[in-house]
Amino acid sequence: MLTISRACTAEDFTISGELCRMFGAWDAEACRDYDIPSEVVAAFFHSEDNEALAAKYSQADASLLLARWHGEPAGCIALAPFDDGAAEIHKFYVDSAFRGRGIGKALLQAILAEADKGPRSTVLLHTTVYMKSAVSLYKAFGFTPCPPFRNIPDAIKHTEVFMKRPVEHDSFIM
């Protein structure tokens, strides 16, 4: 059985931190096929520790959601303000042991429901070409490519994908 809940305790952020470290390890390995130094990816995308995650995603206008499959940590996704008009999805990861069960779709649907409750009009995300399943899922949820909204290191520019979607202020259900 799948449950999704907002991270709010020290234990939740420890679990989130472990999932983010797993994501970072996967990302560092996957980027090698694109001639990207893994240390660049690790430093740019995966440098937050548990305390930094808690500080960022405990704010009233941010959230980090944890997915559990039969009580076992299975994945996470986060949303934080980008600017006054947009929120950004971060930390989207499903542990490989739990993939193929609809957890990613459920997490994305849940975080978009969070965005729909907020004051911002756009949801942004930053992903990469080698996260093919994620890009397909984003497109299925109405995300479209957009110009880069942040500066990124030259070493990774050839793989980066920026996307956006309007906030619907109603639940988006697939």
PDB file of C-alpha atoms in Angstrom:
ATOM      1  CA  MET A   1       0.000   0.000   0.000  1.00  0.00           C
ATOM      2  CA  LEU A   2       1.274   3.449  -0.946  1.00  0.00           C
ATOM      3  CA  THR A   3       1.129   6.374   1.467  1.00  0.00           C
ATOM      4  CA  ILE A   4       2.373   9.889   0.813  1.00  0.00           C
ATOM      5  CA  SER A   5       2.913  12.348   3.643  1.00  0.00           C
ATOM      6  CA  ARG A   6       4.622  15.651   4.243  1.00  0.00           C
ATOM      7  CA  ALA A   7       8.053  15.450   5.882  1.00  0.00           C
ATOM      8  CA  CYS A   8       7.856  17.224   9.222  1.00  0.00           C
ATOM      9  CA  THR A   9       9.891  15.311  11.828  1.00  0.00           C
ATOM     10  CA  ALA A  10      13.632  14.860  12.237  1.00  0.00           C
ATOM     11  CA  GLU A  11      13.138  11.201  11.265  1.00  0.00           C
ATOM     12  CA  ASP A  12      11.289  12.240   8.088  1.00  0.00           C
ATOM     13  CA  PHE A  13      14.169  14.507   7.078  1.00  0.00           C
ATOM     14  CA  THR A  14      16.710  11.774   7.859  1.00  0.00           C
ATOM     15  CA  ILE A  15      14.779   9.441   5.554  1.00  0.00           C
ATOM     16  CA  SER A  16      14.517  12.195   2.937  1.00  0.00           C
ATOM     17  CA  GLY A  17      18.244  12.816   3.203  1.00  0.00           C
ATOM     18  CA  GLU A  18      18.975   9.149   2.602  1.00  0.00           C
ATOM     19  CA  LEU A  19      16.698   9.084  -0.457  1.00  0.00           C
ATOM     20  CA  CYS A  20      18.390  12.252  -1.761  1.00  0.00           C
ATOM     21  CA  ARG A  21      21.822  10.652  -1.267  1.00  0.00           C
ATOM     22  CA  MET A  22      20.614   7.600  -3.226  1.00  0.00           C
ATOM     23  CA  PHE A  23      19.392   9.970  -5.952  1.00  0.00           C
ATOM     24  CA  GLY A  24      22.761  11.727  -5.947  1.00  0.00           C
ATOM     25  CA  ALA A  25      24.641   8.437  -6.301  1.00  0.00           C
ATOM     26  CA  TRP A  26      22.396   7.374  -9.181  1.00  0.00           C
ATOM     27  CA  ASP A  27      22.772  10.779 -10.865  1.00  0.00           C
ATOM     28  CA  ALA A  28      26.564  10.776 -10.448  1.00  0.00           C
ATOM     29  CA  GLU A  29      26.742   7.360 -12.115  1.00  0.00           C
ATOM     30  CA  ALA A  30      24.291   8.181 -14.945  1.00  0.00           C
ATOM     31  CA  CYS A  31      26.033  11.422 -15.899  1.00  0.00           C
ATOM     32  CA  ARG A  32      29.271   9.604 -16.768  1.00  0.00           C
ATOM     33  CA  ASP A  33      27.670   8.351 -19.997  1.00  0.00           C
ATOM     34  CA  TYR A  34      27.447  12.029 -21.034  1.00  0.00           C
ATOM     35  CA  ASP A  35      31.064  12.900 -20.212  1.00  0.00           C
ATOM     36  CA  ILE A  36      30.056  14.901 -17.168  1.00  0.00           C
ATOM     37  CA  PRO A  37      32.302  14.778 -14.104  1.00  0.00           C
ATOM     38  CA  SER A  38      30.261  13.249 -11.274  1.00  0.00           C
ATOM     39  CA  GLU A  39      31.715  15.752  -8.798  1.00  0.00           C
ATOM     40  CA  VAL A  40      30.134  18.615 -10.784  1.00  0.00           C
ATOM     41  CA  VAL A  41      26.703  16.979 -10.546  1.00  0.00           C
ATOM     42  CA  ALA A  42      27.175  16.139  -6.869  1.00  0.00           C
ATOM     43  CA  ALA A  43      28.245  19.672  -5.945  1.00  0.00           C
ATOM     44  CA  PHE A  44      25.604  21.468  -8.021  1.00  0.00           C
ATOM     45  CA  PHE A  45      22.541  19.304  -7.313  1.00  0.00           C
ATOM     46  CA  HIS A  46      23.147  17.075  -4.300  1.00  0.00           C
ATOM     47  CA  SER A  47      24.985  19.015  -1.616  1.00  0.00           C
ATOM     48  CA  GLU A  48      22.197  19.534   0.967  1.00  0.00           C
ATOM     49  CA  ASP A  49      22.410  17.605   4.225  1.00  0.00           C
ATOM     50  CA  ASN A  50      19.447  16.578   6.410  1.00  0.00           C
ATOM     51  CA  GLU A  51      19.482  19.852   8.341  1.00  0.00           C
ATOM     52  CA  ALA A  52      19.481  21.932   5.160  1.00  0.00           C
ATOM     53  CA  LEU A  53      16.575  19.877   3.789  1.00  0.00           C
ATOM     54  CA  ALA A  54      14.636  20.433   7.021  1.00  0.00           C
ATOM     55  CA  ALA A  55      15.370  24.159   7.028  1.00  0.00           C
ATOM     56  CA  LYS A  56      14.306  24.627   3.408  1.00  0.00           C
ATOM     57  CA  TYR A  57      11.255  22.377   3.293  1.00  0.00           C
ATOM     58  CA  SER A  58       9.833  23.142   6.750  1.00  0.00           C
ATOM     59  CA  GLN A  59       8.906  26.629   5.584  1.00  0.00           C
ATOM     60  CA  ALA A  60       5.179  27.377   5.212  1.00  0.00           C
ATOM     61  CA  ASP A  61       5.493  27.911   1.442  1.00  0.00           C
ATOM     62  CA  ALA A  62       7.555  24.763   0.764  1.00  0.00           C
ATOM     63  CA  SER A  63       7.035  21.051   1.215  1.00  0.00           C
ATOM     64  CA  LEU A  64       8.845  17.762   0.922  1.00  0.00           C
ATOM     65  CA  LEU A  65       6.670  14.701   0.460  1.00  0.00           C
ATOM     66  CA  LEU A  66       7.703  11.152   1.323  1.00  0.00           C
ATOM     67  CA  ALA A  67       6.254   8.074  -0.331  1.00  0.00           C
ATOM     68  CA  ARG A  68       6.181   4.835   1.634  1.00  0.00           C
ATOM     69  CA  TRP A  69       5.314   1.434   0.214  1.00  0.00           C
ATOM     70  CA  HIS A  70       3.946  -0.784   2.993  1.00  0.00           C
ATOM     71  CA  GLY A  71       5.735   1.496   5.458  1.00  0.00           C
ATOM     72  CA  GLU A  72       9.119   1.369   3.694  1.00  0.00           C
ATOM     73  CA  PRO A  73      10.601   4.633   2.348  1.00  0.00           C
ATOM     74  CA  ALA A  74      10.172   4.501  -1.427  1.00  0.00           C
ATOM     75  CA  GLY A  75      10.568   8.019  -2.795  1.00  0.00           C
ATOM     76  CA  CYS A  76      10.356  11.744  -2.323  1.00  0.00           C
ATOM     77  CA  ILE A  77       9.550  14.994  -4.088  1.00  0.00           C
ATOM     78  CA  ALA A  78       9.762  18.616  -2.978  1.00  0.00           C
ATOM     79  CA  LEU A  79       8.360  22.009  -3.887  1.00  0.00           C
ATOM     80  CA  ALA A  80       9.833  25.379  -2.964  1.00  0.00           C
ATOM     81  CA  PRO A  81       9.319  28.966  -4.092  1.00  0.00           C
ATOM     82  CA  PHE A  82      11.425  30.035  -7.046  1.00  0.00           C
ATOM     83  CA  ASP A  83      10.201  33.634  -7.093  1.00  0.00           C
ATOM     84  CA  ASP A  84       6.922  35.477  -6.456  1.00  0.00           C
ATOM     85  CA  GLY A  85       5.260  33.918  -9.501  1.00  0.00           C
ATOM     86  CA  ALA A  86       6.694  30.402  -9.602  1.00  0.00           C
ATOM     87  CA  ALA A  87       7.389  27.372  -7.452  1.00  0.00           C
ATOM     88  CA  GLU A  88       9.980  24.745  -8.383  1.00  0.00           C
ATOM     89  CA  ILE A  89       9.956  20.968  -8.039  1.00  0.00           C
ATOM     90  CA  HIS A  90      13.098  19.471  -6.480  1.00  0.00           C
ATOM     91  CA  LYS A  91      14.361  16.152  -5.087  1.00  0.00           C
ATOM     92  CA  PHE A  92      12.109  13.904  -7.184  1.00  0.00           C
ATOM     93  CA  TYR A  93      13.325  10.350  -6.716  1.00  0.00           C
ATOM     94  CA  VAL A  94      11.883   6.849  -6.471  1.00  0.00           C
ATOM     95  CA  ASP A  95      14.150   4.127  -5.099  1.00  0.00           C
ATOM     96  CA  SER A  96      14.884   1.567  -7.828  1.00  0.00           C
ATOM     97  CA  ALA A  97      13.493  -1.226  -5.627  1.00  0.00           C
ATOM     98  CA  PHE A  98      10.062   0.448  -5.788  1.00  0.00           C
ATOM     99  CA  ARG A  99       9.873   1.570  -9.417  1.00  0.00           C
ATOM    100  CA  GLY A 100       7.103   0.370 -11.717  1.00  0.00           C
ATOM    101  CA  ARG A 101       4.391   0.720  -9.064  1.00  0.00           C
ATOM    102  CA  GLY A 102       3.065   4.176  -9.971  1.00  0.00           C
ATOM    103  CA  ILE A 103       4.881   5.864  -7.083  1.00  0.00           C
ATOM    104  CA  GLY A 104       6.478   8.551  -9.265  1.00  0.00           C
ATOM    105  CA  LYS A 105       3.130   9.421 -10.811  1.00  0.00           C
ATOM    106  CA  ALA A 106       1.503   9.575  -7.371  1.00  0.00           C
ATOM    107  CA  LEU A 107       4.280  11.774  -5.976  1.00  0.00           C
ATOM    108  CA  LEU A 108       4.091  14.176  -8.904  1.00  0.00           C
ATOM    109  CA  GLN A 109       0.308  14.347  -8.644  1.00  0.00           C
ATOM    110  CA  ALA A 110       0.564  15.030  -4.884  1.00  0.00           C
ATOM    111  CA  ILE A 111       3.151  17.812  -5.240  1.00  0.00           C
ATOM    112  CA  LEU A 112       1.139  19.453  -8.019  1.00  0.00           C
ATOM    113  CA  ALA A 113      -1.872  19.422  -5.700  1.00  0.00           C
ATOM    114  CA  GLU A 114       0.313  21.279  -3.180  1.00  0.00           C
ATOM    115  CA  ALA A 115       1.284  23.802  -5.866  1.00  0.00           C
ATOM    116  CA  ASP A 116      -2.355  24.248  -6.880  1.00  0.00           C
ATOM    117  CA  LYS A 117      -3.169  25.366  -3.306  1.00  0.00           C
ATOM    118  CA  GLY A 118      -0.494  28.054  -3.338  1.00  0.00           C
ATOM    119  CA  PRO A 119      -0.379  31.604  -4.655  1.00  0.00           C
ATOM    120  CA  ARG A 120       2.033  31.037  -7.535  1.00  0.00           C
ATOM    121  CA  SER A 121       0.947  30.743 -11.166  1.00  0.00           C
ATOM    122  CA  THR A 122       3.692  28.491 -12.560  1.00  0.00           C
ATOM    123  CA  VAL A 123       5.545  25.328 -11.567  1.00  0.00           C
ATOM    124  CA  LEU A 124       9.105  24.992 -12.843  1.00  0.00           C
ATOM    125  CA  LEU A 125      11.450  22.041 -12.940  1.00  0.00           C
ATOM    126  CA  HIS A 126      14.989  21.356 -13.997  1.00  0.00           C
ATOM    127  CA  THR A 127      15.899  17.847 -15.130  1.00  0.00           C
ATOM    128  CA  THR A 128      18.238  16.164 -17.563  1.00  0.00           C
ATOM    129  CA  VAL A 129      18.048  14.254 -20.832  1.00  0.00           C
ATOM    130  CA  TYR A 130      19.157  10.996 -19.208  1.00  0.00           C
ATOM    131  CA  MET A 131      16.134  11.015 -16.894  1.00  0.00           C
ATOM    132  CA  LYS A 132      13.954   9.863 -19.773  1.00  0.00           C
ATOM    133  CA  SER A 133      11.135   8.353 -17.694  1.00  0.00           C
ATOM    134  CA  ALA A 134      10.870  11.520 -15.632  1.00  0.00           C
ATOM    135  CA  VAL A 135      10.750  13.736 -18.730  1.00  0.00           C
ATOM    136  CA  SER A 136       7.955  11.562 -20.181  1.00  0.00           C
ATOM    137  CA  LEU A 137       6.028  11.758 -16.915  1.00  0.00           C
ATOM    138  CA  TYR A 138       6.423  15.542 -16.767  1.00  0.00           C
ATOM    139  CA  LYS A 139       5.095  15.866 -20.313  1.00  0.00           C
ATOM    140  CA  ALA A 140       2.105  13.662 -19.425  1.00  0.00           C
ATOM    141  CA  PHE A 141       1.314  16.107 -16.597  1.00  0.00           C
ATOM    142  CA  GLY A 142       1.359  19.105 -18.917  1.00  0.00           C
ATOM    143  CA  PHE A 143       4.921  20.358 -18.512  1.00  0.00           C
ATOM    144  CA  THR A 144       6.482  21.916 -21.596  1.00  0.00           C
ATOM    145  CA  PRO A 145      10.070  22.919 -22.353  1.00  0.00           C
ATOM    146  CA  CYS A 146      11.068  26.459 -21.401  1.00  0.00           C
ATOM    147  CA  PRO A 147      14.228  28.575 -21.497  1.00  0.00           C
ATOM    148  CA  PRO A 148      16.742  27.995 -18.687  1.00  0.00           C
ATOM    149  CA  PHE A 149      15.763  29.817 -15.515  1.00  0.00           C
ATOM    150  CA  ARG A 150      19.113  29.484 -13.742  1.00  0.00           C
ATOM    151  CA  ASN A 151      22.778  29.525 -14.619  1.00  0.00           C
ATOM    152  CA  ILE A 152      24.335  26.098 -14.789  1.00  0.00           C
ATOM    153  CA  PRO A 153      27.941  24.941 -15.149  1.00  0.00           C
ATOM    154  CA  ASP A 154      29.204  24.675 -18.715  1.00  0.00           C
ATOM    155  CA  ALA A 155      30.096  21.005 -18.105  1.00  0.00           C
ATOM    156  CA  ILE A 156      26.407  20.051 -17.890  1.00  0.00           C
ATOM    157  CA  LYS A 157      24.663  22.496 -20.240  1.00  0.00           C
ATOM    158  CA  HIS A 158      24.369  19.904 -23.022  1.00  0.00           C
ATOM    159  CA  THR A 159      22.177  17.630 -20.895  1.00  0.00           C
ATOM    160  CA  GLU A 160      19.911  20.012 -19.023  1.00  0.00           C
ATOM    161  CA  VAL A 161      16.155  20.260 -19.602  1.00  0.00           C
ATOM    162  CA  PHE A 162      14.023  23.077 -18.185  1.00  0.00           C
ATOM    163  CA  MET A 163      10.247  22.756 -18.092  1.00  0.00           C
ATOM    164  CA  LYS A 164       7.218  24.646 -16.805  1.00  0.00           C
ATOM    165  CA  ARG A 165       3.502  24.165 -16.268  1.00  0.00           C
ATOM    166  CA  PRO A 166       0.780  26.585 -15.256  1.00  0.00           C
ATOM    167  CA  VAL A 167      -0.714  26.093 -11.824  1.00  0.00           C
ATOM    168  CA  GLU A 168      -4.312  25.078 -12.215  1.00  0.00           C
ATOM    169  CA  HIS A 169      -5.572  25.938  -8.749  1.00  0.00           C
ATOM    170  CA  ASP A 170      -7.702  22.783  -8.991  1.00  0.00           C
ATOM    171  CA  SER A 171      -6.350  19.276  -8.614  1.00  0.00           C
ATOM    172  CA  PHE A 172      -4.809  17.953 -11.804  1.00  0.00           C
ATOM    173  CA  ILE A 173      -5.814  14.309 -11.981  1.00  0.00           C
ATOM    174  CA  MET A 174      -4.637  11.765 -14.498  1.00  0.00           C
TER     175      MET A 174
END
